[in-house]
Tab-separated table of C-alpha atoms in Angstrom:
chain	number	residue	atom	x	y	z
T	1	UNK	CA	83.767	72.750	124.224
T	2	UNK	CA	83.540	69.733	121.967
T	3	UNK	CA	82.662	67.429	124.871
T	4	UNK	CA	79.740	69.519	126.130
T	5	UNK	CA	76.293	67.989	125.710
T	6	UNK	CA	74.842	70.859	123.620
T	7	UNK	CA	77.725	70.676	121.166
T	8	UNK	CA	77.529	66.898	120.889
T	9	UNK	CA	73.767	67.101	120.347
T	10	UNK	CA	74.234	69.729	117.664
T	11	UNK	CA	76.845	67.561	115.936
T	12	UNK	CA	74.967	64.282	116.410
T	13	UNK	CA	73.534	64.226	112.853
T	14	UNK	CA	77.161	64.082	111.664
T	15	UNK	CA	78.804	62.164	114.515
T	16	UNK	CA	76.406	59.221	114.590
T	17	UNK	CA	76.763	58.302	110.887
T	18	UNK	CA	80.529	58.736	111.149
T	19	UNK	CA	80.727	56.472	114.197
T	20	UNK	CA	78.603	53.818	112.505
T	21	UNK	CA	80.696	54.020	109.331
T	22	UNK	CA	83.941	53.633	111.299
T	23	UNK	CA	82.558	50.615	113.140
T	24	UNK	CA	81.323	49.070	109.895
T	25	UNK	CA	84.448	49.641	107.802
T	26	UNK	CA	87.224	49.382	110.410
T	27	UNK	CA	89.756	46.632	109.862
T	28	UNK	CA	89.347	44.109	112.690
T	29	UNK	CA	92.805	43.066	113.811
T	30	UNK	CA	93.220	39.973	116.004
T	31	UNK	CA	94.906	39.809	119.365
T	32	UNK	CA	98.435	38.484	118.796
T	33	UNK	CA	99.395	34.923	119.589
T	34	UNK	CA	101.871	34.011	122.291
T	35	UNK	CA	101.964	33.265	126.013
T	36	UNK	CA	100.089	35.450	128.471
T	37	UNK	CA	101.925	34.392	131.592
T	38	UNK	CA	105.245	32.948	132.581
T	39	UNK	CA	108.482	33.309	134.521
T	40	UNK	CA	111.665	34.627	132.946
T	41	UNK	CA	114.867	36.503	133.764
T	42	UNK	CA	117.330	36.537	136.591
T	43	UNK	CA	117.674	38.464	139.823
T	44	UNK	CA	115.146	39.433	142.508
T	45	UNK	CA	111.582	38.270	141.966
T	46	UNK	CA	109.184	40.790	140.463
T	47	UNK	CA	105.505	39.909	140.131
T	48	UNK	CA	104.079	41.841	137.198
T	49	UNK	CA	100.450	42.137	136.086
T	50	UNK	CA	99.521	43.857	132.811
T	51	UNK	CA	95.824	44.457	132.256
T	52	UNK	CA	93.511	46.361	130.004
T	53	UNK	CA	91.914	46.605	126.593
T	54	UNK	CA	93.108	45.843	123.066
T	55	UNK	CA	96.306	47.847	123.454
T	56	UNK	CA	97.237	45.834	126.546
T	57	UNK	CA	96.338	42.690	124.599
T	58	UNK	CA	98.782	43.779	121.884
T	59	UNK	CA	96.447	44.330	118.943
T	60	UNK	CA	98.540	45.747	116.127
T	61	UNK	CA	101.566	43.573	116.912
T	62	UNK	CA	102.276	40.299	115.162
T	63	UNK	CA	103.031	38.370	118.361
T	64	UNK	CA	103.054	38.969	122.096
T	65	UNK	CA	106.826	39.403	122.155
T	66	UNK	CA	106.319	42.496	119.941
T	67	UNK	CA	103.489	43.850	122.098
T	68	UNK	CA	103.444	45.816	125.347
T	69	UNK	CA	103.587	42.918	127.813
T	70	UNK	CA	106.204	40.979	125.886
T	71	UNK	CA	108.468	43.990	125.416
T	72	UNK	CA	108.102	45.047	129.053
T	73	UNK	CA	108.831	41.574	130.401
T	74	UNK	CA	111.897	41.219	128.183
T	75	UNK	CA	113.264	44.553	129.387
T	76	UNK	CA	112.654	43.906	133.095
T	77	UNK	CA	113.997	40.338	132.823
T	78	UNK	CA	117.511	41.742	132.442
T	79	UNK	CA	117.449	42.661	136.148
T	80	UNK	CA	114.616	40.641	137.689
T	81	UNK	CA	113.073	37.201	137.685
T	82	UNK	CA	109.737	38.337	136.301
T	83	UNK	CA	106.622	36.367	137.244
T	84	UNK	CA	104.197	37.919	134.809
T	85	UNK	CA	100.595	37.691	133.706
T	86	UNK	CA	98.503	39.452	131.074
T	87	UNK	CA	94.791	40.061	131.670
T	88	UNK	CA	93.470	41.884	128.615
T	89	UNK	CA	90.746	41.729	126.000
T	90	UNK	CA	89.731	43.818	123.036
T	91	UNK	CA	86.846	46.154	123.738
T	92	UNK	CA	86.994	46.185	127.529
T	93	UNK	CA	85.886	49.327	129.336
T	94	UNK	CA	87.085	50.144	132.841
T	95	UNK	CA	83.802	48.816	134.255
T	96	UNK	CA	84.171	45.516	132.412
T	97	UNK	CA	87.803	45.221	133.495
T	98	UNK	CA	86.836	45.753	137.128
T	99	UNK	CA	84.147	43.074	136.871
T	100	UNK	CA	86.637	40.694	135.280
T	101	UNK	CA	89.238	41.289	137.986
T	102	UNK	CA	86.702	40.671	140.736
T	103	UNK	CA	86.091	37.234	139.239
T	104	UNK	CA	89.800	36.314	139.027
T	105	UNK	CA	92.263	35.040	141.587
T	106	UNK	CA	95.033	37.491	140.794
T	107	UNK	CA	97.468	36.309	143.431
T	108	UNK	CA	100.172	38.612	144.808
T	109	UNK	CA	101.275	41.548	142.641
T	110	UNK	CA	104.319	43.819	142.961
T	111	UNK	CA	103.795	46.010	139.893
T	112	UNK	CA	100.622	46.477	137.880
T	113	UNK	CA	100.325	48.219	134.515
T	114	UNK	CA	96.918	49.226	133.173
T	115	UNK	CA	95.911	50.361	129.696
T	116	UNK	CA	92.301	51.483	129.835
T	117	UNK	CA	90.223	54.426	128.719
T	118	UNK	CA	89.831	54.415	124.946
T	119	UNK	CA	86.702	52.281	125.150
T	120	UNK	CA	85.427	54.500	127.962
T	121	UNK	CA	85.766	57.389	125.513
T	122	UNK	CA	83.816	55.612	122.775
T	123	UNK	CA	81.183	54.524	125.333
T	124	UNK	CA	80.874	58.156	126.521
T	125	UNK	CA	81.776	57.369	130.122
T	126	UNK	CA	81.846	60.563	132.174
T	127	UNK	CA	85.063	61.726	133.853
T	128	UNK	CA	83.494	61.225	137.295
T	129	UNK	CA	82.445	57.661	136.513
T	130	UNK	CA	85.850	56.964	134.969
T	131	UNK	CA	87.559	58.278	138.104
T	132	UNK	CA	85.454	56.065	140.365
T	133	UNK	CA	86.166	52.974	138.266
T	134	UNK	CA	89.886	53.691	138.149
T	135	UNK	CA	89.935	54.133	141.903
T	136	UNK	CA	88.165	50.810	142.386
T	137	UNK	CA	90.617	48.995	140.090
T	138	UNK	CA	93.580	50.580	141.877
T	139	UNK	CA	92.188	49.657	145.301
T	140	UNK	CA	91.863	46.041	144.219
T	141	UNK	CA	95.448	45.966	142.929
T	142	UNK	CA	96.787	47.580	146.094
T	143	UNK	CA	95.017	44.945	148.176
T	144	UNK	CA	96.951	42.360	146.171
T	145	UNK	CA	100.161	43.974	147.383
T	146	UNK	CA	101.036	46.182	144.411
T	147	UNK	CA	103.787	48.661	145.261
T	148	UNK	CA	103.415	50.420	141.923
T	149	UNK	CA	100.275	50.830	139.825
T	150	UNK	CA	101.003	52.378	136.439
T	151	UNK	CA	98.071	53.845	134.498
T	152	UNK	CA	98.874	54.404	130.846
T	153	UNK	CA	97.819	57.820	129.612
T	154	UNK	CA	95.183	58.001	126.916
T	155	UNK	CA	96.432	58.476	123.354
T	156	UNK	CA	95.675	61.582	121.251
T	157	UNK	CA	92.661	60.170	119.456
T	158	UNK	CA	92.377	63.321	117.341
T	159	UNK	CA	95.469	62.058	115.484
T	160	UNK	CA	94.090	58.616	114.618
T	161	UNK	CA	93.872	58.295	110.809
T	162	UNK	CA	90.914	55.926	111.047
T	163	UNK	CA	88.640	58.600	112.516
T	164	UNK	CA	87.079	61.268	110.278
T	165	UNK	CA	86.493	64.829	111.387
T	166	UNK	CA	84.664	66.047	113.411
T	167	UNK	CA	84.399	62.642	115.139
T	168	UNK	CA	88.132	62.495	115.808
T	169	UNK	CA	88.054	65.988	117.341
T	170	UNK	CA	85.200	65.109	119.700
T	171	UNK	CA	86.777	61.811	120.770
T	172	UNK	CA	90.152	63.479	121.144
T	173	UNK	CA	88.691	66.121	123.438
T	174	UNK	CA	86.953	63.477	125.555
T	175	UNK	CA	90.167	61.427	125.749
T	176	UNK	CA	91.999	64.481	127.096
T	177	UNK	CA	89.361	64.899	129.802
T	178	UNK	CA	89.733	61.300	130.965
T	179	UNK	CA	93.509	61.575	130.794
T	180	UNK	CA	93.359	64.585	133.125
T	181	UNK	CA	91.548	62.347	135.606
T	182	UNK	CA	94.531	59.978	135.591
T	183	UNK	CA	96.918	62.899	135.937
T	184	UNK	CA	95.033	64.291	138.932
T	185	UNK	CA	95.019	60.861	140.587
T	186	UNK	CA	98.746	60.295	140.055
T	187	UNK	CA	99.960	60.099	143.651
T	188	UNK	CA	102.385	57.339	144.718
T	189	UNK	CA	101.958	54.409	144.596
T	190	UNK	CA	99.598	55.295	141.720
T	191	UNK	CA	101.388	56.692	138.686
T	192	UNK	CA	100.399	57.887	135.237
T	193	UNK	CA	102.678	57.294	132.269
T	194	UNK	CA	101.797	60.020	129.737
T	195	UNK	CA	101.326	58.948	126.152
T	196	UNK	CA	104.527	59.976	124.396
T	197	UNK	CA	103.189	62.133	121.565
T	198	UNK	CA	106.739	63.170	120.647
T	199	UNK	CA	107.331	59.668	119.309
T	200	UNK	CA	103.903	59.314	117.668
T	201	UNK	CA	103.981	59.247	113.899
T	202	UNK	CA	100.679	58.100	112.360
T	203	UNK	CA	102.793	55.777	110.208
T	204	UNK	CA	103.764	53.956	113.425
T	205	UNK	CA	100.167	52.946	114.079
T	206	UNK	CA	98.891	49.533	113.068
T	207	UNK	CA	97.423	49.125	109.603
T	208	UNK	CA	93.922	49.747	110.984
T	209	UNK	CA	94.901	53.361	111.721
T	210	UNK	CA	93.787	53.013	115.324
T	211	UNK	CA	95.967	50.625	117.364
T	212	UNK	CA	99.670	50.931	118.206
T	213	UNK	CA	102.201	49.314	115.927
T	214	UNK	CA	105.276	47.411	117.178
T	215	UNK	CA	107.437	50.561	117.327
T	216	UNK	CA	104.944	52.297	119.638
T	217	UNK	CA	104.705	49.230	121.862
T	218	UNK	CA	108.513	49.077	122.083
T	219	UNK	CA	108.812	52.723	123.170
T	220	UNK	CA	105.881	52.406	125.576
T	221	UNK	CA	107.491	49.368	127.248
T	222	UNK	CA	110.912	51.038	127.353
T	223	UNK	CA	109.533	54.036	129.213
T	224	UNK	CA	107.568	51.866	131.621
T	225	UNK	CA	110.570	49.660	132.398
T	226	UNK	CA	112.703	52.724	133.098
T	227	UNK	CA	110.128	54.214	135.488
T	228	UNK	CA	109.487	50.901	137.251
T	229	UNK	CA	113.215	50.378	137.870
T	230	UNK	CA	113.504	53.826	139.438
T	231	UNK	CA	110.954	52.848	142.101
T	232	UNK	CA	111.709	49.200	142.871
């Protein structure tokens, strides 16, 4: 197995230089501009919290209204008065997100959407540690009143153009292991939204070959909005 310690040790003379080269040469895209909280729409009140790493922050989109939170809010606002907030930052691991949330006054939450895990993969967080962190984040959100907690499935990192082989294969295998943790923990009111590989064309990624582009964010938000509506 590509994620086993002996295999990773055997491949380390190749993986380490590849990882350093990717970090050195990768195009650093900014987080998009635009509001990160607000109230919009009409209908029953819905308190929405979106949190996570660079994908939650919308890296790869030109503005927040083209990113995950903006697209999701716009969709839900057709039926709800959405009180929304985005808590996201490029590079955050699940552990860092948990620490950040513990320092924030989140206020009441009805629906929470998380996008975490890619940085746990690159930081070589074990599935057991990832599970414990995800449980702690979910427990915090449930204490805030969340009736739905949506965990976004990890993307197929083996298909990211930025990553050379065998690095992309190793990271892809590790991402699948962490994604299986989310799948196993998907029991209401905790849900996992699988990454929709059917709609993934590498050309739809951002120009860095790593982050989602606007088309991926739009489909991601559309699927989330549909699932949220079914359970409100």
